[in-house]
Amino acid sequence: MIITLKDGSRKEYAQPMAVIDIARDISEGLARVACVAEVDGTVCDLRTVIDRDVQLSILTFDDEEGKKAYRHTCSHVLAEAVKNLYPEAKLAIGPAIDTGFYYDFDIPPLSREDLDNIEKEMKKIIKKGDALEYFTLPREEALQLMRDREEPYKVELIEDLPEDDTISFYRQGDFVELCAGPHLMSTKQIKAYKLTSTSGAYWRGDEHNKMLTRIYGTAYTKKADLKEYLEYLESIHERDHNRLGREMGLFTTVDVIGQGLPLFLPKGTKIIQKLQRWIEDLEDYEWGYVRTRTPLMAKSTLYKISDHWYHYKDGMFTFGYESKEDLNNAADAEREIHGVEDVSMIEHDADADVYALRPMTCPFQYYVYKASQKSYRDLPYRMGETSTLFRNEDSGEMHGLTRVRQFTISEGHLVCTPEQIDQEFKDCVRLAKYCLTTLGLEEDVTYRFSKWDPEDADKYLGTAEEWDKVEGAMREILDEIGLDYTEAAGEAAFYGPKLDIQAKNVYGKEDTMITIQLDMFLADRYDMYYIDKNGEKQRPYIIHRTSLGCYERTLAWMIEKYEGKFPTWLCPEQVRVLPVSEKYEDYAREVFKELRRNGVDVTVDNSSERLGYKLRHAQLDRLPYMLVVGAKEQEDGTVSVRSRFAGDEGVRPLQDFIGDLCEEIRTKTIRKEEKKEEKA
């Protein structure tokens, strides 16, 4: 048989050979570092026997699949260690992930000390160096094996497999794990590992299932690489908005209020306020939007018209009607929807007696549009709203400000003629990019063209022909703009494709920050029309979009991007005046008043602490500017300027400083910190 290697060279053998033996024949060094192999494009164990002509690649930790197998094997070692220390623990799942691996156990929560003890047990297992042995069993025998071992989660996984399946396992010593592999040859190959954290995780990600204990870890082939990664983890922990935002006094959460419902403290509120005022003025005065204010809740009837009810109901907060009048109004609405006079003809809908907090604003703004008749001369009609929305997120999904149950977005809907769609969509992209650039975030995003999934057509309104048409038009627009985008089937809204602007947090998790959608169906559902040049009624097209996205998520993004050192215009405290002693507090107050008159967010530190302490405290608060005032400054009408950008900027006339500062704020300049030259 002829084995063709990755570099094109060939090896010829007269008998079947295990991949590991082929690796040894190539090089003993390669065999030592090999993790798994790729045979004719399929990843498999090194113990796999080859008996025919194939294309073969030996994969090491430097290859993605090699790294995955290495870390997956480490998760098995973790599982064995936990079972050794906690025999009552039940095994769930333990895959490799981008940053390492995790394993879910049915076991009480663990402490850092517990993780350290588990690491020590893992060390013993690795030192013992058991070989990993692959074997299979018929389905019934596999079920019996897991029942005998009292592993209910493994039993459930096997029961979900087809009845005629052969089930695969790996054994290392006395430990047996349900697994498809592939894996390393031996546990002894694992050189460097660390259990990094623990958390709760619902079985199969379903909040209705039991909460399990998840242990996260990572593994490398070299201790130096592990050390570097752990240092990196520490650095991103320092930037995690959920920690840093609380430390800076921007937001907090309270158990009795509820998960996913953050409280913005005065500093955090100030930042959100500045962002909101900027976006509203930008949209209204420079981009031609009208501003709306719509209810935070509505009857289920409203959401049923568009089909939102049937797509989002499980994620909505709902509650029942409280009066007979409401029930009568619901009946009236159902008459209108179904086009019948006798509501008793309609099969009773249990959801008819329900209100819901809104998860989106579009149906509300449609009725703003419908409040008066529009002609083609009134279009495009651009509606903007600072919309507070509610979504019943799973508790396991929520994190800080990035995933919450109440949030506020810069929402907008543009009602257009077909001829206006192209330019209006491009302008929505331009506005979004302008907002990102102003905040210094544009280089941190990627663009995703989110399309429908024809394999799951029941999820969407409309026909394949309609979707092909609108997706083709949207692709043309994106190509004309020159965006570098990826495409993702199944990520579209149920009523149209969209452009999603994506960004990653410090841990590498990707979230959607801004969305621009084409809607070709809902105008018909809500009987929206305009009068064309010929006096005929026509259906408009609708663009759903955000200019900045979710304020909470944007704040989280900026905390992590700037490590809490926001651009000056966004800082909740832009200047702190520091009198060198109480004798100069009156002058400090004069400086304060002059800055306030010019719209600057300023405070005075009147504490009895020494100046050095005041300066250090201000630096720890990440303030852009500190103004030191004493006898000389009071006499000359000046201030001694210290900044986080350049350190000591010298003494300046107060009005000159105010002029430059106000210009920096007005232009939303993002001033960079100057690198200090090291002394020889």
XYZ file of C-alpha atoms in Angstrom:
680
model
C 0.000 0.000 0.000
C 1.136 3.556 -0.725
C 0.872 6.271 1.905
C 0.984 9.803 0.478
C 2.128 12.295 3.111
C 1.221 15.956 3.575
C 4.350 17.187 1.767
C 3.626 14.976 -1.246
C 6.253 12.338 -0.429
C 5.270 8.674 -0.371
C 5.811 5.687 1.882
C 5.205 2.122 0.686
C 4.406 -0.793 3.001
C 3.749 -4.471 2.312
C 1.409 -4.972 5.286
C -1.211 -2.995 7.259
C 0.321 -0.412 9.589
C -0.958 1.576 12.574
C -0.587 5.313 12.068
C 1.680 5.571 15.114
C 4.067 3.038 13.528
C 4.090 4.998 10.283
C 4.914 8.116 12.316
C 7.839 6.279 13.974
C 9.056 5.133 10.570
C 9.090 8.736 9.398
C 10.759 10.082 12.543
C 10.933 9.141 16.218
C 10.647 12.851 17.006
C 7.409 13.096 15.008
C 5.983 10.053 16.792
C 6.705 11.660 20.184
C 4.795 14.859 19.377
C 2.021 13.328 17.250
C -1.507 13.712 18.680
C -3.852 12.339 16.009
C -3.903 11.809 12.239
C -5.950 12.800 9.230
C -6.594 9.915 6.843
C -8.221 10.874 3.542
C -9.606 14.001 5.233
C -11.002 12.216 8.317
C -9.414 12.821 11.720
C -8.667 9.584 13.604
C -6.546 8.049 16.369
C -2.872 7.259 15.915
C -3.848 3.686 16.808
C -5.908 3.456 13.580
C -4.650 0.690 11.282
C -4.269 1.552 7.587
C -4.559 -1.243 5.036
C -5.003 0.638 1.738
C -3.615 3.529 -0.289
C -4.403 6.796 1.541
C -3.493 10.460 1.968
C -2.037 10.804 5.479
C -1.235 13.801 7.672
C 0.257 13.376 11.147
C -1.204 16.108 13.346
C 0.582 17.647 16.329
C -0.491 20.158 18.976
C 0.321 22.894 16.453
C -2.598 21.675 14.325
C -6.122 22.590 15.389
C -7.390 18.998 15.439
C -4.256 17.861 17.281
C -4.770 20.524 19.928
C -8.425 19.525 20.248
C -7.570 15.826 20.810
C -4.842 16.726 23.319
C -7.226 18.842 25.389
C -10.106 16.394 25.035
C -7.845 13.712 26.502
C -7.092 16.072 29.376
C -10.835 16.391 30.012
C -10.955 12.585 30.401
C -8.131 12.802 32.933
C -10.129 15.464 34.782
C -13.208 13.217 34.796
C -11.210 10.289 36.182
C -9.688 12.515 38.874
C -13.111 13.794 39.962
C -14.497 10.254 40.128
C -11.508 9.193 42.236
C -12.030 12.040 44.713
C -15.849 12.181 44.560
C -17.147 8.673 43.765
C -20.740 9.926 44.001
C -20.182 12.409 41.134
C -22.116 11.719 37.937
C -20.482 12.378 34.575
C -22.170 14.559 31.951
C -20.100 15.873 29.012
C -16.532 17.130 28.623
C -15.531 18.534 25.218
C -12.479 20.450 24.048
C -13.145 24.148 23.356
C -11.141 26.952 21.746
C -9.401 27.911 24.979
C -8.990 24.434 26.477
C -11.703 22.097 27.747
C -14.469 21.722 30.295
C -16.379 18.920 31.984
C -19.845 19.009 33.540
C -20.467 16.969 36.691
C -23.515 16.371 38.831
C -21.751 17.371 42.034
C -22.045 20.236 44.560
C -20.208 23.490 43.695
C -16.430 23.421 44.116
C -13.937 25.911 45.582
C -10.505 26.914 44.293
C -9.039 24.611 46.931
C -11.109 21.753 45.503
C -9.760 22.476 42.018
C -6.201 22.427 43.355
C -6.835 18.986 44.886
C -8.287 17.730 41.607
C -5.170 18.996 39.779
C -2.986 16.945 42.152
C -5.059 13.846 41.425
C -4.733 14.521 37.679
C -0.971 14.633 38.120
C -1.023 11.125 39.623
C -3.122 9.821 36.729
C -0.836 11.368 34.130
C 2.260 10.017 35.874
C 0.734 6.520 35.865
C 0.481 6.881 32.085
C -2.418 4.578 31.250
C -2.953 3.922 27.564
C -6.280 5.059 26.125
C -8.004 2.009 24.653
C -10.800 2.357 22.121
C -13.661 -0.162 22.090
C -17.269 -0.378 20.910
C -20.439 -2.045 22.179
C -23.901 -2.667 20.731
C -26.430 -0.117 21.976
C -28.074 -2.347 24.595
C -24.726 -3.465 26.026
C -23.567 0.164 26.118
C -26.713 1.138 28.022
C -26.213 -1.681 30.492
C -22.576 -0.708 31.055
C -23.544 2.853 31.940
C -26.445 1.690 34.109
C -24.100 -0.618 35.999
C -21.740 2.311 36.528
C -24.690 4.484 37.672
C -24.123 7.188 35.058
C -27.653 8.470 34.229
C -26.479 11.295 31.962
C -24.496 8.869 29.802
C -27.554 6.594 29.653
C -29.640 9.518 28.414
C -27.072 10.353 25.725
C -27.014 6.767 24.480
C -30.814 6.549 24.472
C -30.879 9.533 22.120
C -28.749 7.661 19.555
C -30.287 5.512 16.795
C -31.206 2.004 17.948
C -28.902 0.305 15.448
C -25.855 2.396 16.425
C -22.647 0.848 17.699
C -21.495 2.920 20.662
C -17.844 3.829 21.146
C -15.913 4.159 24.424
C -12.408 4.888 25.666
C -10.820 3.154 28.641
C -7.844 4.407 30.667
C -7.095 2.023 33.498
C -10.366 1.401 35.349
C -11.981 4.593 34.037
C -14.387 4.210 31.094
C -15.833 7.116 29.137
C -18.536 7.250 26.464
C -16.768 9.052 23.613
C -16.304 9.087 19.836
C -12.704 10.339 20.103
C -10.101 10.700 18.762
C -7.601 10.798 21.642
C -3.932 10.659 22.497
C -2.269 7.254 22.825
C -1.597 7.719 26.539
C -2.348 10.110 29.399
C 1.428 10.417 29.875
C 1.615 12.687 26.803
C -0.061 15.527 28.728
C 2.688 17.884 29.921
C 1.116 21.108 31.211
C -2.442 21.785 32.365
C -4.438 24.026 34.688
C -8.006 24.056 35.986
C -8.942 27.696 35.538
C -12.441 28.133 36.948
C -15.751 26.563 37.838
C -19.353 27.630 37.258
C -22.891 26.335 37.073
C -24.268 24.931 33.812
C -27.667 23.438 33.064
C -27.676 19.932 31.658
C -27.864 20.296 27.886
C -28.119 24.072 28.285
C -31.793 23.876 29.276
C -32.770 25.906 32.337
C -35.527 23.386 33.053
C -32.876 20.727 33.648
C -30.662 20.262 36.680
C -27.831 22.714 37.344
C -24.500 20.909 37.071
C -21.003 21.973 38.100
C -18.775 22.845 35.154
C -14.987 22.790 35.556
C -12.953 24.705 32.975
C -9.330 23.959 32.225
C -6.647 24.345 29.618
C -3.651 22.286 28.527
C -0.419 22.816 26.584
C 2.583 20.759 25.584
C 5.001 23.233 27.207
C 4.901 24.799 30.671
C 6.127 28.101 29.229
C 3.101 28.246 26.887
C 0.754 27.450 29.774
C 2.334 30.184 31.883
C 1.951 32.687 29.048
C -1.720 31.767 28.628
C -2.424 32.059 32.365
C -0.803 35.507 32.391
C -3.015 36.419 29.441
C -6.064 35.167 31.354
C -5.123 37.377 34.271
C -4.766 40.388 31.973
C -8.187 39.897 30.397
C -9.706 39.342 33.830
C -8.441 42.826 34.688
C -10.292 44.158 31.612
C -13.513 42.162 32.070
C -16.280 44.772 32.131
C -18.234 42.741 34.670
C -15.414 43.199 37.180
C -14.033 46.560 36.088
C -17.432 48.234 35.673
C -18.394 47.332 39.218
C -14.993 48.365 40.572
C -15.351 51.767 38.870
C -18.848 52.252 40.297
C -20.590 52.225 36.907
C -23.188 49.534 37.623
C -24.167 46.842 40.079
C -26.689 44.029 40.442
C -28.857 43.049 43.405
C -30.298 39.584 44.031
C -33.668 40.882 45.220
C -34.090 42.861 41.978
C -33.172 39.960 39.719
C -30.588 38.483 37.403
C -29.988 40.356 34.170
C -31.407 43.602 35.590
C -28.386 45.846 36.257
C -28.593 49.046 38.265
C -26.679 51.896 36.667
C -24.967 54.016 39.288
C -24.504 57.779 38.727
C -21.219 57.400 36.805
C -22.538 54.680 34.517
C -25.780 56.588 34.033
C -23.810 59.668 32.978
C -21.989 57.710 30.252
C -25.238 56.189 28.934
C -26.828 59.651 29.009
C -24.013 61.128 26.917
C -24.214 58.320 24.383
C -27.996 58.610 24.159
C -28.045 62.388 23.718
C -25.349 62.165 21.055
C -27.210 59.495 19.065
C -30.589 61.227 19.309
C -29.210 64.582 18.181
C -27.169 62.921 15.452
C -30.156 61.046 14.035
C -32.638 63.882 14.343
C -30.593 66.872 13.195
C -28.076 65.336 10.798
C -29.771 62.224 9.400
C -33.409 63.316 9.143
C -35.145 61.105 11.713
C -38.358 61.842 13.569
C -38.397 60.728 17.189
C -41.102 58.498 18.654
C -42.019 57.310 22.125
C -44.087 54.147 22.293
C -45.434 51.850 25.058
C -43.272 49.299 26.817
C -45.969 46.643 26.500
C -48.893 45.609 24.349
C -51.522 42.929 23.971
C -50.455 39.694 22.348
C -52.705 40.675 19.440
C -50.155 43.215 18.230
C -47.357 40.652 18.061
C -49.577 38.047 16.385
C -50.205 40.261 13.376
C -46.520 40.166 12.461
C -45.886 36.601 13.699
C -43.484 37.899 16.346
C -45.673 36.162 18.929
C -45.040 32.764 17.404
C -41.306 33.329 16.983
C -40.490 35.146 20.244
C -43.200 34.185 22.719
C -40.949 31.894 24.767
C -38.517 34.751 25.272
C -41.150 37.340 26.264
C -42.388 38.408 29.684
C -46.166 37.953 29.658
C -49.023 38.503 32.077
C -52.814 38.181 31.917
C -55.601 40.692 31.426
C -57.168 42.192 34.506
C -60.534 43.457 33.306
C -63.534 42.496 31.197
C -62.944 45.581 29.063
C -59.559 44.217 28.067
C -61.171 40.951 27.046
C -63.694 42.830 24.900
C -60.900 44.810 23.277
C -59.096 41.550 22.559
C -62.219 40.236 20.865
C -62.429 43.382 18.712
C -58.831 42.945 17.683
C -59.418 39.309 16.782
C -62.416 40.286 14.639
C -60.133 42.642 12.725
C -57.343 40.068 12.366
C -59.625 37.229 11.243
C -62.072 39.360 9.282
C -65.196 38.017 11.013
C -68.001 39.679 12.935
C -68.770 36.847 15.335
C -65.708 36.313 17.492
C -67.271 33.111 18.834
C -66.559 31.589 15.415
C -62.871 31.778 16.246
C -61.362 28.880 18.143
C -60.461 30.184 21.600
C -56.842 31.256 21.846
C -55.403 31.009 25.347
C -52.899 33.710 24.437
C -55.648 36.204 23.621
C -55.869 37.218 27.282
C -52.221 38.164 27.568
C -50.126 41.319 27.661
C -46.384 41.213 26.977
C -43.463 43.504 27.628
C -42.058 44.354 24.244
C -38.983 42.517 22.927
C -38.874 44.850 19.896
C -40.314 48.208 18.819
C -41.155 47.715 15.144
C -44.909 46.969 15.474
C -45.363 50.073 17.642
C -43.587 52.358 15.179
C -45.662 50.942 12.314
C -48.719 52.438 13.972
C -46.917 55.775 14.280
C -46.476 55.621 10.504
C -50.125 54.631 10.026
C -51.407 57.513 12.197
C -51.618 59.690 9.095
C -51.762 58.963 5.389
C -48.389 59.180 3.623
C -47.596 59.893 -0.004
C -44.408 59.131 -1.909
C -43.345 62.709 -1.112
C -43.228 61.841 2.617
C -40.819 58.954 2.075
C -38.364 57.913 3.239
C -39.966 58.257 6.650
C -37.261 57.615 9.213
C -38.409 56.891 12.771
C -35.941 56.735 15.648
C -36.559 55.756 19.247
C -34.462 55.125 22.321
C -36.203 51.834 23.002
C -36.182 49.912 26.249
C -36.816 46.233 25.491
C -37.325 43.065 27.531
C -36.248 39.526 26.736
C -36.511 36.552 29.052
C -32.968 35.264 28.599
C -31.937 31.940 30.117
C -30.117 32.513 33.382
C -27.104 30.582 32.146
C -26.733 32.965 29.184
C -26.587 36.218 31.133
C -23.311 38.007 31.784
C -22.687 41.516 33.076
C -24.067 44.042 30.604
C -23.643 41.983 27.434
C -26.640 39.707 27.968
C -29.435 41.112 30.143
C -33.202 40.907 30.476
C -33.875 44.644 30.158
C -31.840 46.745 27.749
C -32.063 49.911 25.677
C -31.185 50.300 21.997
C -30.959 53.093 19.428
C -33.750 51.567 17.373
C -35.099 52.881 14.096
C -37.353 51.950 11.186
C -37.163 53.509 7.752
C -40.229 53.263 5.530
C -39.159 53.597 1.882
C -40.281 53.262 -1.691
C -38.583 50.402 -3.580
C -36.388 52.945 -5.384
C -35.108 54.368 -2.083
C -34.019 51.099 -0.456
C -30.554 50.990 -2.007
C -29.457 54.457 -0.838
C -31.197 54.281 2.530
C -29.571 50.946 3.365
C -26.166 52.322 2.392
C -26.791 55.373 4.576
C -27.693 53.136 7.520
C -24.342 51.394 7.099
C -22.592 54.776 6.845
C -24.276 55.972 10.036
C -23.322 52.790 11.904
C -19.702 53.056 10.716
C -19.606 56.742 11.694
C -20.776 55.866 15.213
C -18.182 53.097 15.503
C -15.407 55.339 14.213
C -16.346 58.142 16.613
C -16.125 55.685 19.511
C -12.847 54.230 18.237
C -14.406 50.810 17.721
C -14.558 50.348 13.938
C -11.372 48.293 13.697
C -12.733 45.831 16.279
C -15.753 44.642 14.266
C -16.541 42.136 11.563
C -19.522 42.106 9.199
C -21.898 39.168 8.728
C -24.528 38.829 6.012
C -27.223 36.834 7.827
C -29.421 34.850 5.446
C -32.381 32.531 5.699
C -32.030 28.748 5.824
C -33.968 27.106 2.979
C -33.626 23.769 4.816
C -35.784 25.205 7.611
C -38.177 27.304 5.540
C -41.042 27.009 8.033
C -39.218 29.444 10.327
C -39.617 32.290 7.834
C -42.303 34.327 6.143
C -42.460 34.293 2.355
C -41.287 32.048 -0.459
C -37.871 30.934 -1.640
C -38.210 33.202 -4.668
C -38.893 36.241 -2.466
C -35.930 35.449 -0.225
C -33.604 34.886 -3.188
C -34.660 38.235 -4.615
C -34.138 40.302 -1.469
C -30.911 38.504 -0.493
C -29.567 39.098 -3.982
C -30.403 42.796 -3.705
C -28.776 43.024 -0.270
C -25.618 41.249 -1.453
C -25.378 43.729 -4.321
C -25.603 46.647 -1.877
C -22.934 45.194 0.412
C -20.617 44.572 -2.527
C -21.115 48.129 -3.800
C -20.231 49.462 -0.350
C -17.088 47.314 -0.433
C -17.677 45.584 2.898
C -15.547 42.580 3.758
C -18.249 40.261 5.080
C -18.970 36.603 5.763
C -22.265 34.860 5.052
C -24.246 32.844 7.598
C -27.295 30.760 6.697
C -30.029 30.576 9.314
C -29.130 33.854 11.055
C -31.708 36.051 9.281
C -34.760 37.453 11.026
C -37.940 35.560 10.131
C -39.050 38.506 7.983
C -35.834 39.374 6.130
C -32.033 39.169 5.794
C -29.727 41.437 7.747
C -26.253 42.814 8.112
C -24.918 42.027 11.579
C -21.941 43.985 12.865
C -20.120 41.656 15.262
C -17.507 42.161 17.988
C -15.779 39.919 20.524
C -15.410 40.477 24.246
C -12.136 39.961 26.112
C -12.848 36.230 26.380
C -13.340 35.855 22.637
C -17.129 35.445 22.720
C -18.771 37.123 19.747
C -21.900 39.266 20.068
C -23.976 41.265 17.614
C -23.471 44.980 18.270
C -25.417 46.636 15.414
C -28.009 45.220 13.015
C -29.441 46.517 9.727
C -32.303 44.442 8.266
C -34.377 44.427 5.099
C -38.063 43.708 5.685
C -40.212 42.720 2.731
C -43.249 41.267 4.533
C -44.450 43.214 7.563
C -45.802 46.255 5.710
C -48.408 43.947 4.218
C -49.166 42.359 7.595
C -49.841 45.762 9.161
C -51.574 47.208 6.086
C -48.982 49.957 5.642
C -49.098 51.869 2.376
C -48.251 55.133 0.666
C -49.884 56.953 -2.248
C -47.666 56.899 -5.342
C -47.406 59.500 -8.143
C -50.453 58.012 -9.839
C -52.609 58.242 -6.744
C -52.437 54.470 -6.179
C -51.811 52.687 -2.897
C -48.435 50.928 -2.745
C -46.712 48.786 -0.122
C -43.481 50.315 1.190
C -40.278 48.497 2.058
C -38.939 48.760 5.602
C -35.403 48.878 6.977
C -34.996 47.885 10.635
C -31.740 49.209 12.074
C -29.761 50.382 15.046
C -27.172 53.119 14.741
C -25.251 52.268 17.900
C -27.028 49.136 19.046
C -27.615 48.254 22.677
C -26.346 50.896 25.110
C -25.592 48.333 27.819
C -23.592 46.122 25.468
C -21.783 49.127 23.977
C -20.769 50.311 27.440
C -19.454 46.819 28.268
C -17.517 46.823 24.996
C -15.981 50.224 25.710
C -15.028 49.344 29.294
C -13.032 46.397 27.949
C -11.648 48.269 24.932
C -10.353 51.221 26.962
C -9.829 49.383 30.271
C -12.092 52.015 31.838
C -10.087 54.937 30.392
C -12.881 56.361 28.263
C -12.461 59.144 25.693
C -12.714 62.472 27.519
C -16.118 63.410 26.077
C -17.675 60.252 27.543
C -16.039 60.322 30.966
C -18.531 60.812 33.802
C -15.871 62.939 35.522
C -13.675 64.812 33.055
C -11.719 67.049 35.406
C -10.883 66.990 39.107
C -9.607 70.167 40.764
C -7.026 69.536 43.489
C -6.266 72.433 45.859
C -2.864 71.948 47.494
C -4.357 72.976 50.841
C -7.584 74.316 52.318
C -6.327 77.908 51.795
C -6.950 77.501 48.067
C -10.364 75.887 48.201
C -12.094 79.149 47.238
C -10.006 79.403 44.057
C -10.639 75.716 43.380
C -14.358 76.486 43.642
C -13.984 79.349 41.132
C -12.232 77.006 38.691
C -15.000 74.473 39.248
C -17.747 77.025 38.484
C -16.035 78.225 35.309
C -15.653 74.678 34.024
C -19.282 73.894 34.870
C -20.415 76.999 32.975
C -18.723 75.511 29.934
C -20.476 72.153 30.277
C -17.554 70.217 31.746
C -18.162 67.409 34.262
C -15.877 68.488 37.090
C -15.423 67.859 40.808
C -13.241 69.321 43.558
C -11.227 67.171 45.961
C -11.517 69.090 49.238
C -10.222 66.231 51.343
C -7.494 66.871 53.910
C -5.182 64.361 52.208
C -1.804 65.387 50.832
C -1.522 66.362 47.173
C 0.390 63.201 46.256
C -2.419 61.047 47.602
C -5.049 63.112 45.768
C -3.157 62.712 42.493
C -2.777 58.956 42.899
C -6.452 58.627 43.783
C -7.451 60.590 40.658
C -5.165 58.430 38.506
C -6.726 55.264 39.923
C -10.122 56.716 38.998
C -8.807 56.936 35.374
C -9.563 60.661 35.094
C -8.505 62.456 31.921
C -7.453 65.696 33.667
C -6.386 66.864 37.122
C -5.923 70.564 37.847
C -3.635 71.432 40.752
C -4.196 74.903 42.212
C -2.139 76.728 44.817
C -0.820 80.215 45.582
C 0.834 80.852 42.194
C -2.153 79.563 40.190
C -4.564 81.650 42.268
C -2.476 84.780 41.775
C -2.089 84.309 38.000
C -5.498 82.834 37.148
C -3.855 79.637 35.940
C -4.036 75.896 36.596
C -1.304 73.264 36.769
C -2.472 70.538 34.376
C -1.868 66.833 34.899
C -3.387 64.345 32.485
C -3.466 60.609 32.022
C -2.257 61.195 28.461
C 0.992 63.102 29.027
C 1.462 63.374 32.769
C 2.582 66.867 33.824
C 1.446 69.273 31.072
C 2.621 72.392 32.879
C 0.899 75.562 34.048
C -1.695 77.084 31.711
C -4.122 80.008 31.778
C -7.482 78.648 32.891
C -9.363 79.946 29.837
C -6.827 78.424 27.447
C -7.222 75.046 29.128
C -11.016 75.322 29.015
C -10.946 76.254 25.319
C -8.808 73.254 24.368
C -10.785 70.896 26.599
C -14.132 72.013 25.167
C -12.785 71.521 21.647
C -11.643 67.999 22.558
C -15.111 67.256 23.941
C -16.966 68.892 21.042
C -15.007 67.005 18.377
C -15.083 63.781 20.422
C -11.346 63.440 19.985
C -9.849 60.197 21.258
C -6.570 61.369 22.753
C -3.899 58.687 23.018
C -1.631 58.179 25.990
C 1.888 59.312 25.183
C 4.650 56.756 25.694
C 7.090 57.844 28.352
C 10.751 57.704 27.335
C 12.794 55.499 29.617
C 15.695 57.204 31.332
C 19.160 55.876 30.477
